[in-house]
């Protein structure tokens, strides 16, 4: 919300400098983001009178002018403007002048003739036809005599560009502050200065009555609590006067014509959006405010035909719609140059209704933005009267006597008890009752004993907490002391599961993996890229109704695509060796009738995802995954061959089983998947369900006595068929050795001619120990013999000679 | 004979002191103390001595044997030390050659900051909570005093799964979830991912992180809010940082405030980063709205509380002078290695 300081000061005599003003208003709740003075862009440009115009001897389009700049001797300037006329007062940039856009003007010589400055058009001053309707957009800006300017006057003063304009950031709970009056009241309270409201004085044709012309009916008072109207006849459409244009321009509003400008001016001043209809377009002298009917359409002021949703609140006459309430008027009732009579509308519409209408139609206007926030019904009438007053001041027409005010249920004022002790206890500051009363009064509250009457425009103030805020923001947040919370001690910090997550993360870090962060939504095509079949349950992902794009339209059910995206990025940037991990959230929806159920929350699971390439192979990622499992104190984990995960190489993928439950995957990414990502190196990945792992981890650790008796170490090499997995042999060895086996390590795999085709030799090192005596050779021999026998029986393995 | 022995000792000691290897020393030992050595030869002639002379010369001979033996031991030790010194000297390597690298990974800068904040708040007795990112509209909005069609919804462009389920736009639903389950005293923080339908550019991301904080107890005041957050800011940025509270508006707190901290770059003097203000907005906070408390079954006449919400990307970017938020999700190793 941009407002000029001067306009605010119509209502209060705050006279702090801009910096102090901005700082104080920011600290009382009306944040000023920045302020500017347009005149800072324009320096050394003055009004100068053209004394004479003659043709340039060496050019067919340049003219030589002698200018009176008010500083003694006439000055020569060369100009190419088509509208140069002796006697006119025009803006002239002197030698060393600064123009908007950082343009500097220097004395120069043009085709042999000296030019000691430049005559300026409106665009060279950064202005438009809307700012200067009196000017010729293609020539020098000629200043009208009515401006009363003289030679040497600073152009910024003359055009009222020298204004401090503040840019307020108004929070959505304070629509009353989207106005000069609202902010003037805040300013007055902030600086403890008086605030004086202007009572509009309307000069109307008392012999005529609006009831002769118009009737108003609110069919849907739930959406339109108040609809007030006034009428003006003998309309003369013309540009509004300079003072009004200057103010509108400073507030960032484009001046159009006197009627439109009045509605905008009143909106800025009172915060009440206004609309003007051409009376000639209203059939049967009647305005009806009602919900739209099936299939109803309207062409809005911007010339677009819009189909209306049911429930859209409309301004209509008995035959047609003439406006979408609170959003935009209809083209059919627009003010034109031929308009003779107008109806001013000053109404209040339900915020949610306007919000829905404007969203559905896809049309947001200054008015709709204000109505959405919920406006004060009581403000409609003063604003209407102010508009009528301005009609008189501008001579834009004759106000017809009387107003129509359809206001079925008059608003009641809210009453909140004043409880100074409670406020002090709540804030934790010692604020005097006197100060509370004084600040509340300055903000427009009324106080009757210990009853606070909330002003109509403060719908946001509902209880003591709000009153506390009002008082405290004027008192100053910076004056509240700083104390620390007292009371019962609470148990803080991470819980066991959160600490467990950190253990897993540390294991990844120790293994050399870097943490990544990826977006949790992906696109359906990402699932194609990781080769998920059409019937994969992972395809049943929660869709986002309003995604930013197809590639970010579903909540991921697998962390793999996002991780591969990161791998691809690094591969493309020629990272030679990569280790990445992410505790990745996935979202598994409830399935209803074969589809994701969008009415219940999905299961959110954290998957520890690791990916690597370079300097390693399958056994590297497996070793890293094992390190994580060890850090997790997981028990009974095994890596089982897994040939059916479509994203992984079927011969190089393992399912990670823990306590008999599959908790993850580990393997080489399928070459087809890598091709889909355009990744040219083998990539290895692991995925582990962190909460499943937590549930399966050994939570209690109990000391076991350090062994007293020495261990026996035996090596065992057996030859078996190629199809036998090492894990099968290990299982048999463990079962056969029983509790005597303390440690089993595979240390060699050998294939070669001596062994035979389709055979391999696998060598293990076994550590055997008895807890209560030194194991004898006979005992260990017996164990080894038993192992060999069972390996032969169950795996067809024989001792390697 | 005595003289003969003394001369032998003198010779032997001279030879030992001139020895430079163990072999040579061994030769000396054999030459003097061996079975066929000089001392043995002298002792053999002892039989020819008188009974009076014999013990005297015997004692001298023993002394000579001990002295030569001790000298030999000393010389051997010396040579061993010299040999060790030589060997060690020959093992000299170029210590400036690169070390064998054990690469440790690093946490993402966001995690680093989240962990730091968790540690600070843990120390103040705050528990850490986590909650769903796909959230009911009720928790994300309605229970936080933002009914349907409330204008505040416009300021948070929301991703919808359905009319009643959204991707949470803030971590504030965690306030409600915790208050529903736990009775005061409550001190908790909830860091997490949040979503807004903003197209990604240098300063916006549709996915980002916040940290929510909540304290509810009897007699919690706005002064406590100020004190706690000042403590937090100093713990995070150092003791010389100063903070400023400005009135603001959030539907679920009343009074509401924004907290600014002195600019990281100019330390309060005013610079382009802080737009000349000397302060930078850090977080939103306020006293929990009585309606929010009541909605969670906590009587606002007995209890009060404060809440805060911090945007974490902002802190990370400022701390590491990162100028584009997209770098945080690009996961480029050249970026990740730096933190």
mmCIF file of N, CA and C in Angstrom, chain A residues 26-27 31 171 173 352 355 359 372 422 425-427 462 466 469 477 480-483 485-486 488 490 492-493 497-498 502 509 512-518 520-521 543-546 548 569-570 573 577-578 585 587 598-601 604 606, chain B residues 103-106 108 111 115 122 125-126 128 130 132-134 136 149 153-154 158-162 165 177 187 193 195 198 207 221-224 226-228 230 245-247 249 254-257 287 291 301 329-334 336-337:
data_model
loop_
_atom_site.group_PDB
_atom_site.id
_atom_site.type_symbol
_atom_site.label_atom_id
_atom_site.label_comp_id
_atom_site.label_asym_id
_atom_site.label_seq_id
_atom_site.Cartn_x
_atom_site.Cartn_y
_atom_site.Cartn_z
ATOM 1 N N UNK A 26 6.714 1.174 11.809
ATOM 2 C CA UNK A 26 7.123 -0.221 11.731
ATOM 3 C C UNK A 26 7.033 -0.865 13.110
ATOM 4 N N UNK A 27 7.439 -0.124 14.125
ATOM 5 C CA UNK A 27 7.439 -0.685 15.478
ATOM 6 C C UNK A 27 6.050 -0.703 16.114
ATOM 7 N N UNK A 31 4.174 -1.928 9.060
ATOM 8 C CA UNK A 31 5.545 -1.978 8.594
ATOM 9 C C UNK A 31 5.740 -1.158 7.324
ATOM 10 N N UNK A 171 -0.891 -6.106 7.170
ATOM 11 C CA UNK A 171 -1.236 -7.516 7.394
ATOM 12 C C UNK A 171 -2.726 -7.731 7.097
ATOM 13 N N UNK A 173 -5.203 -8.887 8.524
ATOM 14 C CA UNK A 173 -6.230 -8.647 9.554
ATOM 15 C C UNK A 173 -6.602 -7.174 9.660
ATOM 16 N N UNK A 352 -15.624 -14.146 2.105
ATOM 17 C CA UNK A 352 -15.459 -15.452 1.457
ATOM 18 C C UNK A 352 -16.143 -15.524 0.096
ATOM 19 N N UNK A 355 -14.058 -13.697 -2.366
ATOM 20 C CA UNK A 355 -12.827 -14.441 -2.578
ATOM 21 C C UNK A 355 -13.080 -15.612 -3.529
ATOM 22 N N UNK A 359 -11.562 -15.922 -7.314
ATOM 23 C CA UNK A 359 -10.671 -17.050 -7.611
ATOM 24 C C UNK A 359 -11.206 -17.869 -8.775
ATOM 25 N N UNK A 372 -12.308 -9.209 0.211
ATOM 26 C CA UNK A 372 -11.954 -10.533 0.727
ATOM 27 C C UNK A 372 -11.602 -10.499 2.196
ATOM 28 N N UNK A 422 -4.818 -8.451 34.150
ATOM 29 C CA UNK A 422 -4.678 -9.631 33.306
ATOM 30 C C UNK A 422 -3.724 -9.351 32.136
ATOM 31 N N UNK A 425 -0.173 -9.315 33.373
ATOM 32 C CA UNK A 425 0.299 -10.666 33.689
ATOM 33 C C UNK A 425 0.579 -11.443 32.408
ATOM 34 N N UNK A 426 -0.229 -11.232 31.403
ATOM 35 C CA UNK A 426 -0.102 -11.950 30.128
ATOM 36 C C UNK A 426 1.138 -11.490 29.361
ATOM 37 N N UNK A 427 1.350 -10.172 29.384
ATOM 38 C CA UNK A 427 2.486 -9.627 28.638
ATOM 39 C C UNK A 427 3.772 -9.771 29.445
ATOM 40 N N UNK A 462 -11.159 -9.339 19.116
ATOM 41 C CA UNK A 462 -12.206 -10.222 19.628
ATOM 42 C C UNK A 462 -12.130 -10.459 21.125
ATOM 43 N N UNK A 466 -6.354 -9.657 22.094
ATOM 44 C CA UNK A 466 -6.261 -8.622 21.061
ATOM 45 C C UNK A 466 -6.064 -7.247 21.694
ATOM 46 N N UNK A 469 -2.599 -6.850 22.652
ATOM 47 C CA UNK A 469 -1.737 -6.506 21.518
ATOM 48 C C UNK A 469 -1.840 -5.026 21.171
ATOM 49 N N UNK A 477 7.036 -3.041 21.866
ATOM 50 C CA UNK A 477 7.519 -4.384 22.177
ATOM 51 C C UNK A 477 8.913 -4.309 22.789
ATOM 52 N N UNK A 480 9.100 -4.300 26.624
ATOM 53 C CA UNK A 480 8.763 -5.491 27.421
ATOM 54 C C UNK A 480 10.074 -6.100 27.905
ATOM 55 N N UNK A 481 10.156 -6.466 29.185
ATOM 56 C CA UNK A 481 11.410 -7.080 29.647
ATOM 57 C C UNK A 481 11.611 -8.457 29.014
ATOM 58 N N UNK A 482 12.841 -8.957 29.090
ATOM 59 C CA UNK A 482 13.138 -10.299 28.595
ATOM 60 C C UNK A 482 13.353 -11.214 29.782
ATOM 61 N N UNK A 483 12.539 -12.240 29.875
ATOM 62 C CA UNK A 483 12.699 -13.189 30.973
ATOM 63 C C UNK A 483 12.746 -14.590 30.391
ATOM 64 N N UNK A 485 11.661 -18.699 30.591
ATOM 65 C CA UNK A 485 10.521 -19.476 31.078
ATOM 66 C C UNK A 485 10.876 -20.141 32.401
ATOM 67 N N UNK A 486 9.990 -19.999 33.365
ATOM 68 C CA UNK A 486 10.193 -20.705 34.626
ATOM 69 C C UNK A 486 9.247 -21.902 34.669
ATOM 70 N N UNK A 488 8.016 -25.989 35.856
ATOM 71 C CA UNK A 488 8.477 -27.368 35.928
ATOM 72 C C UNK A 488 9.522 -27.657 34.859
ATOM 73 N N UNK A 490 11.205 -29.779 31.997
ATOM 74 C CA UNK A 490 10.639 -30.713 31.030
ATOM 75 C C UNK A 490 11.757 -31.548 30.433
ATOM 76 N N UNK A 492 13.692 -32.683 27.609
ATOM 77 C CA UNK A 492 13.897 -32.196 26.241
ATOM 78 C C UNK A 492 14.684 -33.173 25.415
ATOM 79 N N UNK A 493 15.038 -32.735 24.215
ATOM 80 C CA UNK A 493 15.944 -33.493 23.369
ATOM 81 C C UNK A 493 15.256 -34.506 22.473
ATOM 82 N N UNK A 497 14.010 -42.975 18.970
ATOM 83 C CA UNK A 497 13.981 -43.228 17.529
ATOM 84 C C UNK A 497 14.736 -42.155 16.765
ATOM 85 N N UNK A 498 14.593 -40.905 17.218
ATOM 86 C CA UNK A 498 15.308 -39.819 16.548
ATOM 87 C C UNK A 498 16.820 -39.991 16.715
ATOM 88 N N UNK A 502 19.920 -40.637 13.824
ATOM 89 C CA UNK A 502 21.223 -39.967 13.786
ATOM 90 C C UNK A 502 22.370 -40.974 13.744
ATOM 91 N N UNK A 509 27.973 -41.144 7.056
ATOM 92 C CA UNK A 509 29.038 -40.146 6.995
ATOM 93 C C UNK A 509 30.393 -40.825 7.143
ATOM 94 N N UNK A 512 31.791 -42.294 4.220
ATOM 95 C CA UNK A 512 32.195 -41.340 3.187
ATOM 96 C C UNK A 512 31.057 -40.810 2.347
ATOM 97 N N UNK A 513 29.828 -40.974 2.824
ATOM 98 C CA UNK A 513 28.682 -40.519 2.031
ATOM 99 C C UNK A 513 28.280 -39.102 2.421
ATOM 100 N N UNK A 514 27.898 -38.321 1.427
ATOM 101 C CA UNK A 514 27.460 -36.941 1.634
ATOM 102 C C UNK A 514 25.939 -36.882 1.634
ATOM 103 N N UNK A 515 25.400 -36.088 2.516
ATOM 104 C CA UNK A 515 23.940 -36.028 2.614
ATOM 105 C C UNK A 515 23.352 -35.133 1.522
ATOM 106 N N UNK A 516 22.257 -35.581 0.945
ATOM 107 C CA UNK A 516 21.566 -34.787 -0.070
ATOM 108 C C UNK A 516 20.183 -34.424 0.460
ATOM 109 N N UNK A 517 19.557 -33.451 -0.197
ATOM 110 C CA UNK A 517 18.149 -33.116 0.080
ATOM 111 C C UNK A 517 17.464 -33.042 -1.277
ATOM 112 N N UNK A 518 16.391 -33.793 -1.418
ATOM 113 C CA UNK A 518 15.706 -33.775 -2.708
ATOM 114 C C UNK A 518 14.230 -33.440 -2.504
ATOM 115 N N UNK A 520 10.324 -34.002 -2.562
ATOM 116 C CA UNK A 520 9.582 -35.215 -2.228
ATOM 117 C C UNK A 520 8.482 -35.498 -3.236
ATOM 118 N N UNK A 521 8.266 -34.571 -4.172
ATOM 119 C CA UNK A 521 7.328 -34.924 -5.229
ATOM 120 C C UNK A 521 8.084 -35.161 -6.526
ATOM 121 N N UNK A 543 -1.663 -38.098 -5.905
ATOM 122 C CA UNK A 543 -1.475 -36.993 -6.853
ATOM 123 C C UNK A 543 -1.758 -35.640 -6.187
ATOM 124 N N UNK A 544 -1.037 -34.621 -6.603
ATOM 125 C CA UNK A 544 -1.280 -33.259 -6.132
ATOM 126 C C UNK A 544 -2.304 -32.617 -7.073
ATOM 127 N N UNK A 545 -3.334 -32.006 -6.496
ATOM 128 C CA UNK A 545 -4.400 -31.442 -7.341
ATOM 129 C C UNK A 545 -3.900 -30.299 -8.204
ATOM 130 N N UNK A 546 -3.021 -29.463 -7.630
ATOM 131 C CA UNK A 546 -2.566 -28.265 -8.343
ATOM 132 C C UNK A 546 -1.044 -28.224 -8.395
ATOM 133 N N UNK A 548 2.898 -27.840 -9.707
ATOM 134 C CA UNK A 548 3.581 -26.805 -10.493
ATOM 135 C C UNK A 548 3.832 -27.308 -11.905
ATOM 136 N N UNK A 569 23.009 -35.513 -12.089
ATOM 137 C CA UNK A 569 23.551 -34.148 -12.067
ATOM 138 C C UNK A 569 25.068 -34.182 -11.885
ATOM 139 N N UNK A 570 25.518 -34.997 -10.935
ATOM 140 C CA UNK A 570 26.948 -35.051 -10.650
ATOM 141 C C UNK A 570 27.720 -35.733 -11.770
ATOM 142 N N UNK A 573 28.302 -33.428 -14.459
ATOM 143 C CA UNK A 573 29.349 -32.458 -14.143
ATOM 144 C C UNK A 573 30.688 -33.139 -13.878
ATOM 145 N N UNK A 577 33.995 -39.637 -8.557
ATOM 146 C CA UNK A 577 33.677 -40.604 -7.510
ATOM 147 C C UNK A 577 32.562 -39.983 -6.696
ATOM 148 N N UNK A 578 31.487 -40.733 -6.508
ATOM 149 C CA UNK A 578 30.322 -40.136 -5.859
ATOM 150 C C UNK A 578 29.819 -41.038 -4.734
ATOM 151 N N UNK A 585 12.042 -39.217 2.702
ATOM 152 C CA UNK A 585 10.655 -39.508 3.066
ATOM 153 C C UNK A 585 9.927 -40.038 1.831
ATOM 154 N N UNK A 587 5.878 -41.612 0.608
ATOM 155 C CA UNK A 587 4.483 -41.452 1.007
ATOM 156 C C UNK A 587 3.669 -42.590 0.403
ATOM 157 N N UNK A 598 -7.488 -40.361 -1.314
ATOM 158 C CA UNK A 598 -7.061 -38.976 -1.081
ATOM 159 C C UNK A 598 -7.785 -38.354 0.104
ATOM 160 N N UNK A 599 -8.515 -39.186 0.859
ATOM 161 C CA UNK A 599 -9.226 -38.611 1.999
ATOM 162 C C UNK A 599 -8.575 -38.995 3.327
ATOM 163 N N UNK A 600 -7.561 -39.865 3.261
ATOM 164 C CA UNK A 600 -6.834 -40.178 4.502
ATOM 165 C C UNK A 600 -5.357 -39.896 4.274
ATOM 166 N N UNK A 601 -4.646 -39.735 5.378
ATOM 167 C CA UNK A 601 -3.224 -39.423 5.255
ATOM 168 C C UNK A 601 -2.458 -40.673 4.840
ATOM 169 N N UNK A 604 3.845 -42.201 6.022
ATOM 170 C CA UNK A 604 5.104 -41.525 5.682
ATOM 171 C C UNK A 604 6.257 -42.328 6.273
ATOM 172 N N UNK A 606 10.543 -43.119 6.323
ATOM 173 C CA UNK A 606 11.877 -42.629 5.977
ATOM 174 C C UNK A 606 12.714 -43.797 5.487
ATOM 175 N N UNK B 103 37.907 -40.733 3.382
ATOM 176 C CA UNK B 103 36.955 -39.651 3.184
ATOM 177 C C UNK B 103 35.737 -39.867 4.077
ATOM 178 N N UNK B 104 35.452 -38.863 4.863
ATOM 179 C CA UNK B 104 34.215 -38.860 5.629
ATOM 180 C C UNK B 104 33.189 -38.055 4.847
ATOM 181 N N UNK B 105 31.953 -38.449 4.951
ATOM 182 C CA UNK B 105 30.910 -37.655 4.310
ATOM 183 C C UNK B 105 30.583 -36.454 5.160
ATOM 184 N N UNK B 106 29.664 -35.639 4.665
ATOM 185 C CA UNK B 106 29.243 -34.475 5.437
ATOM 186 C C UNK B 106 27.730 -34.375 5.425
ATOM 187 N N UNK B 108 24.255 -32.372 5.072
ATOM 188 C CA UNK B 108 23.787 -31.249 4.261
ATOM 189 C C UNK B 108 23.764 -29.995 5.149
ATOM 190 N N UNK B 111 20.831 -29.712 7.359
ATOM 191 C CA UNK B 111 20.841 -30.617 8.501
ATOM 192 C C UNK B 111 21.773 -30.088 9.578
ATOM 193 N N UNK B 115 20.414 -29.457 13.204
ATOM 194 C CA UNK B 115 21.009 -30.108 14.373
ATOM 195 C C UNK B 115 21.439 -29.082 15.409
ATOM 196 N N UNK B 122 17.170 -28.145 22.811
ATOM 197 C CA UNK B 122 17.214 -29.294 23.724
ATOM 198 C C UNK B 122 17.759 -28.853 25.071
ATOM 199 N N UNK B 125 15.373 -27.570 27.416
ATOM 200 C CA UNK B 125 14.306 -28.468 27.835
ATOM 201 C C UNK B 125 13.215 -28.671 26.799
ATOM 202 N N UNK B 126 13.497 -28.327 25.549
ATOM 203 C CA UNK B 126 12.506 -28.528 24.487
ATOM 204 C C UNK B 126 12.651 -29.931 23.914
ATOM 205 N N UNK B 128 11.868 -32.683 20.851
ATOM 206 C CA UNK B 128 11.844 -32.534 19.400
ATOM 207 C C UNK B 128 10.778 -33.462 18.822
ATOM 208 N N UNK B 130 8.295 -34.706 15.389
ATOM 209 C CA UNK B 130 8.172 -34.750 13.940
ATOM 210 C C UNK B 130 6.735 -35.117 13.605
ATOM 211 N N UNK B 132 3.505 -35.367 10.175
ATOM 212 C CA UNK B 132 3.263 -35.623 8.748
ATOM 213 C C UNK B 132 3.427 -34.386 7.869
ATOM 214 N N UNK B 133 3.970 -34.634 6.686
ATOM 215 C CA UNK B 133 4.096 -33.557 5.693
ATOM 216 C C UNK B 133 2.827 -33.470 4.853
ATOM 217 N N UNK B 134 2.203 -34.623 4.627
ATOM 218 C CA UNK B 134 0.887 -34.608 3.993
ATOM 219 C C UNK B 134 -0.094 -34.527 5.153
ATOM 220 N N UNK B 136 -3.800 -32.985 7.207
ATOM 221 C CA UNK B 136 -5.207 -32.580 7.091
ATOM 222 C C UNK B 136 -5.291 -31.057 7.078
ATOM 223 N N UNK B 149 -11.698 -20.128 3.298
ATOM 224 C CA UNK B 149 -11.995 -18.804 2.748
ATOM 225 C C UNK B 149 -11.425 -17.660 3.574
ATOM 226 N N UNK B 153 -5.249 -17.514 3.850
ATOM 227 C CA UNK B 153 -4.909 -18.656 3.005
ATOM 228 C C UNK B 153 -4.274 -18.220 1.690
ATOM 229 N N UNK B 154 -4.596 -16.996 1.284
ATOM 230 C CA UNK B 154 -4.034 -16.507 0.031
ATOM 231 C C UNK B 154 -2.542 -16.261 0.120
ATOM 232 N N UNK B 158 -1.139 -23.002 -1.466
ATOM 233 C CA UNK B 158 -1.168 -24.352 -0.919
ATOM 234 C C UNK B 158 -1.265 -25.403 -2.011
ATOM 235 N N UNK B 159 -0.509 -26.477 -1.861
ATOM 236 C CA UNK B 159 -0.687 -27.657 -2.697
ATOM 237 C C UNK B 159 -1.777 -28.509 -2.058
ATOM 238 N N UNK B 160 -2.752 -28.879 -2.844
ATOM 239 C CA UNK B 160 -3.831 -29.714 -2.325
ATOM 240 C C UNK B 160 -3.742 -31.139 -2.856
ATOM 241 N N UNK B 161 -4.017 -32.105 -1.974
ATOM 242 C CA UNK B 161 -4.187 -33.496 -2.390
ATOM 243 C C UNK B 161 -5.679 -33.716 -2.630
ATOM 244 N N UNK B 162 -6.486 -33.167 -1.740
ATOM 245 C CA UNK B 162 -7.934 -33.167 -1.898
ATOM 246 C C UNK B 162 -8.434 -31.970 -1.099
ATOM 247 N N UNK B 165 -7.098 -32.461 2.413
ATOM 248 C CA UNK B 165 -5.709 -32.845 2.659
ATOM 249 C C UNK B 165 -4.782 -31.961 1.831
ATOM 250 N N UNK B 177 -1.003 -30.771 16.930
ATOM 251 C CA UNK B 177 -0.837 -32.214 17.158
ATOM 252 C C UNK B 177 -0.225 -32.483 18.534
ATOM 253 N N UNK B 187 7.077 -27.964 26.116
ATOM 254 C CA UNK B 187 8.158 -27.212 25.469
ATOM 255 C C UNK B 187 8.636 -28.071 24.320
ATOM 256 N N UNK B 193 9.967 -30.339 6.777
ATOM 257 C CA UNK B 193 9.800 -29.865 5.412
ATOM 258 C C UNK B 193 8.405 -29.291 5.248
ATOM 259 N N UNK B 195 5.687 -26.985 2.272
ATOM 260 C CA UNK B 195 5.455 -26.864 0.830
ATOM 261 C C UNK B 195 4.613 -25.620 0.517
ATOM 262 N N UNK B 198 5.069 -22.194 -4.956
ATOM 263 C CA UNK B 198 5.869 -21.118 -5.555
ATOM 264 C C UNK B 198 6.808 -21.749 -6.576
ATOM 265 N N UNK B 207 9.561 -26.373 -2.004
ATOM 266 C CA UNK B 207 9.806 -27.216 -0.836
ATOM 267 C C UNK B 207 10.877 -26.523 -0.007
ATOM 268 N N UNK B 221 4.502 -15.697 29.702
ATOM 269 C CA UNK B 221 4.250 -14.314 29.284
ATOM 270 C C UNK B 221 4.981 -13.978 27.990
ATOM 271 N N UNK B 222 4.619 -12.839 27.452
ATOM 272 C CA UNK B 222 5.297 -12.355 26.250
ATOM 273 C C UNK B 222 6.743 -12.001 26.586
ATOM 274 N N UNK B 223 6.997 -11.612 27.822
ATOM 275 C CA UNK B 223 8.370 -11.346 28.243
ATOM 276 C C UNK B 223 9.190 -12.633 28.178
ATOM 277 N N UNK B 224 8.550 -13.757 28.496
ATOM 278 C CA UNK B 224 9.243 -15.052 28.381
ATOM 279 C C UNK B 224 9.566 -15.359 26.925
ATOM 280 N N UNK B 226 10.117 -13.191 24.610
ATOM 281 C CA UNK B 226 11.263 -12.354 24.231
ATOM 282 C C UNK B 226 12.569 -12.919 24.773
ATOM 283 N N UNK B 227 12.553 -13.264 26.051
ATOM 284 C CA UNK B 227 13.779 -13.748 26.687
ATOM 285 C C UNK B 227 14.280 -15.033 26.049
ATOM 286 N N UNK B 228 13.349 -15.942 25.789
ATOM 287 C CA UNK B 228 13.734 -17.229 25.215
ATOM 288 C C UNK B 228 14.330 -17.046 23.822
ATOM 289 N N UNK B 230 15.635 -14.314 22.539
ATOM 290 C CA UNK B 230 16.913 -13.597 22.616
ATOM 291 C C UNK B 230 18.036 -14.565 22.953
ATOM 292 N N UNK B 245 11.915 -6.873 18.234
ATOM 293 C CA UNK B 245 10.589 -7.461 18.022
ATOM 294 C C UNK B 245 9.662 -6.411 17.445
ATOM 295 N N UNK B 246 8.986 -6.768 16.369
ATOM 296 C CA UNK B 246 8.041 -5.868 15.708
ATOM 297 C C UNK B 246 6.665 -6.489 15.737
ATOM 298 N N UNK B 247 5.618 -5.700 15.919
ATOM 299 C CA UNK B 247 4.268 -6.266 15.834
ATOM 300 C C UNK B 247 4.023 -6.839 14.436
ATOM 301 N N UNK B 249 1.251 -10.010 12.286
ATOM 302 C CA UNK B 249 -0.021 -10.722 12.412
ATOM 303 C C UNK B 249 0.129 -12.151 11.951
ATOM 304 N N UNK B 254 -1.614 -14.191 19.202
ATOM 305 C CA UNK B 254 -2.133 -12.875 19.552
ATOM 306 C C UNK B 254 -1.628 -12.512 20.934
ATOM 307 N N UNK B 255 -0.834 -11.493 21.124
ATOM 308 C CA UNK B 255 -0.185 -10.679 20.099
ATOM 309 C C UNK B 255 0.825 -11.496 19.284
ATOM 310 N N UNK B 256 1.094 -10.967 18.075
ATOM 311 C CA UNK B 256 2.063 -11.600 17.193
ATOM 312 C C UNK B 256 3.238 -10.664 16.984
ATOM 313 N N UNK B 257 4.364 -11.232 16.633
ATOM 314 C CA UNK B 257 5.543 -10.397 16.388
ATOM 315 C C UNK B 257 6.431 -11.054 15.358
ATOM 316 N N UNK B 287 2.064 -14.964 21.089
ATOM 317 C CA UNK B 287 1.403 -15.700 22.166
ATOM 318 C C UNK B 287 0.303 -16.549 21.536
ATOM 319 N N UNK B 291 -8.044 -19.134 21.152
ATOM 320 C CA UNK B 291 -8.942 -20.041 20.450
ATOM 321 C C UNK B 291 -8.208 -21.326 20.036
ATOM 322 N N UNK B 301 -7.894 -19.820 30.072
ATOM 323 C CA UNK B 301 -7.990 -19.026 31.303
ATOM 324 C C UNK B 301 -6.938 -19.491 32.322
ATOM 325 N N UNK B 329 19.133 -27.971 -3.195
ATOM 326 C CA UNK B 329 18.531 -29.249 -3.607
ATOM 327 C C UNK B 329 19.157 -29.806 -4.875
ATOM 328 N N UNK B 330 20.175 -29.127 -5.386
ATOM 329 C CA UNK B 330 20.820 -29.594 -6.599
ATOM 330 C C UNK B 330 21.753 -30.772 -6.290
ATOM 331 N N UNK B 331 22.272 -30.798 -5.056
ATOM 332 C CA UNK B 331 23.108 -31.890 -4.584
ATOM 333 C C UNK B 331 24.374 -32.083 -5.408
ATOM 334 N N UNK B 332 24.961 -30.988 -5.797
ATOM 335 C CA UNK B 332 26.227 -31.029 -6.512
ATOM 336 C C UNK B 332 27.338 -31.280 -5.493
ATOM 337 N N UNK B 333 28.185 -32.294 -5.777
ATOM 338 C CA UNK B 333 29.247 -32.623 -4.826
ATOM 339 C C UNK B 333 30.160 -31.431 -4.555
ATOM 340 N N UNK B 334 30.354 -30.612 -5.588
ATOM 341 C CA UNK B 334 31.250 -29.460 -5.403
ATOM 342 C C UNK B 334 30.663 -28.480 -4.400
ATOM 343 N N UNK B 336 28.254 -29.696 -1.908
ATOM 344 C CA UNK B 336 28.086 -30.417 -0.638
ATOM 345 C C UNK B 336 29.393 -30.548 0.141
ATOM 346 N N UNK B 337 30.517 -30.654 -0.595
ATOM 347 C CA UNK B 337 31.806 -30.797 0.069
ATOM 348 C C UNK B 337 32.207 -29.588 0.898
#
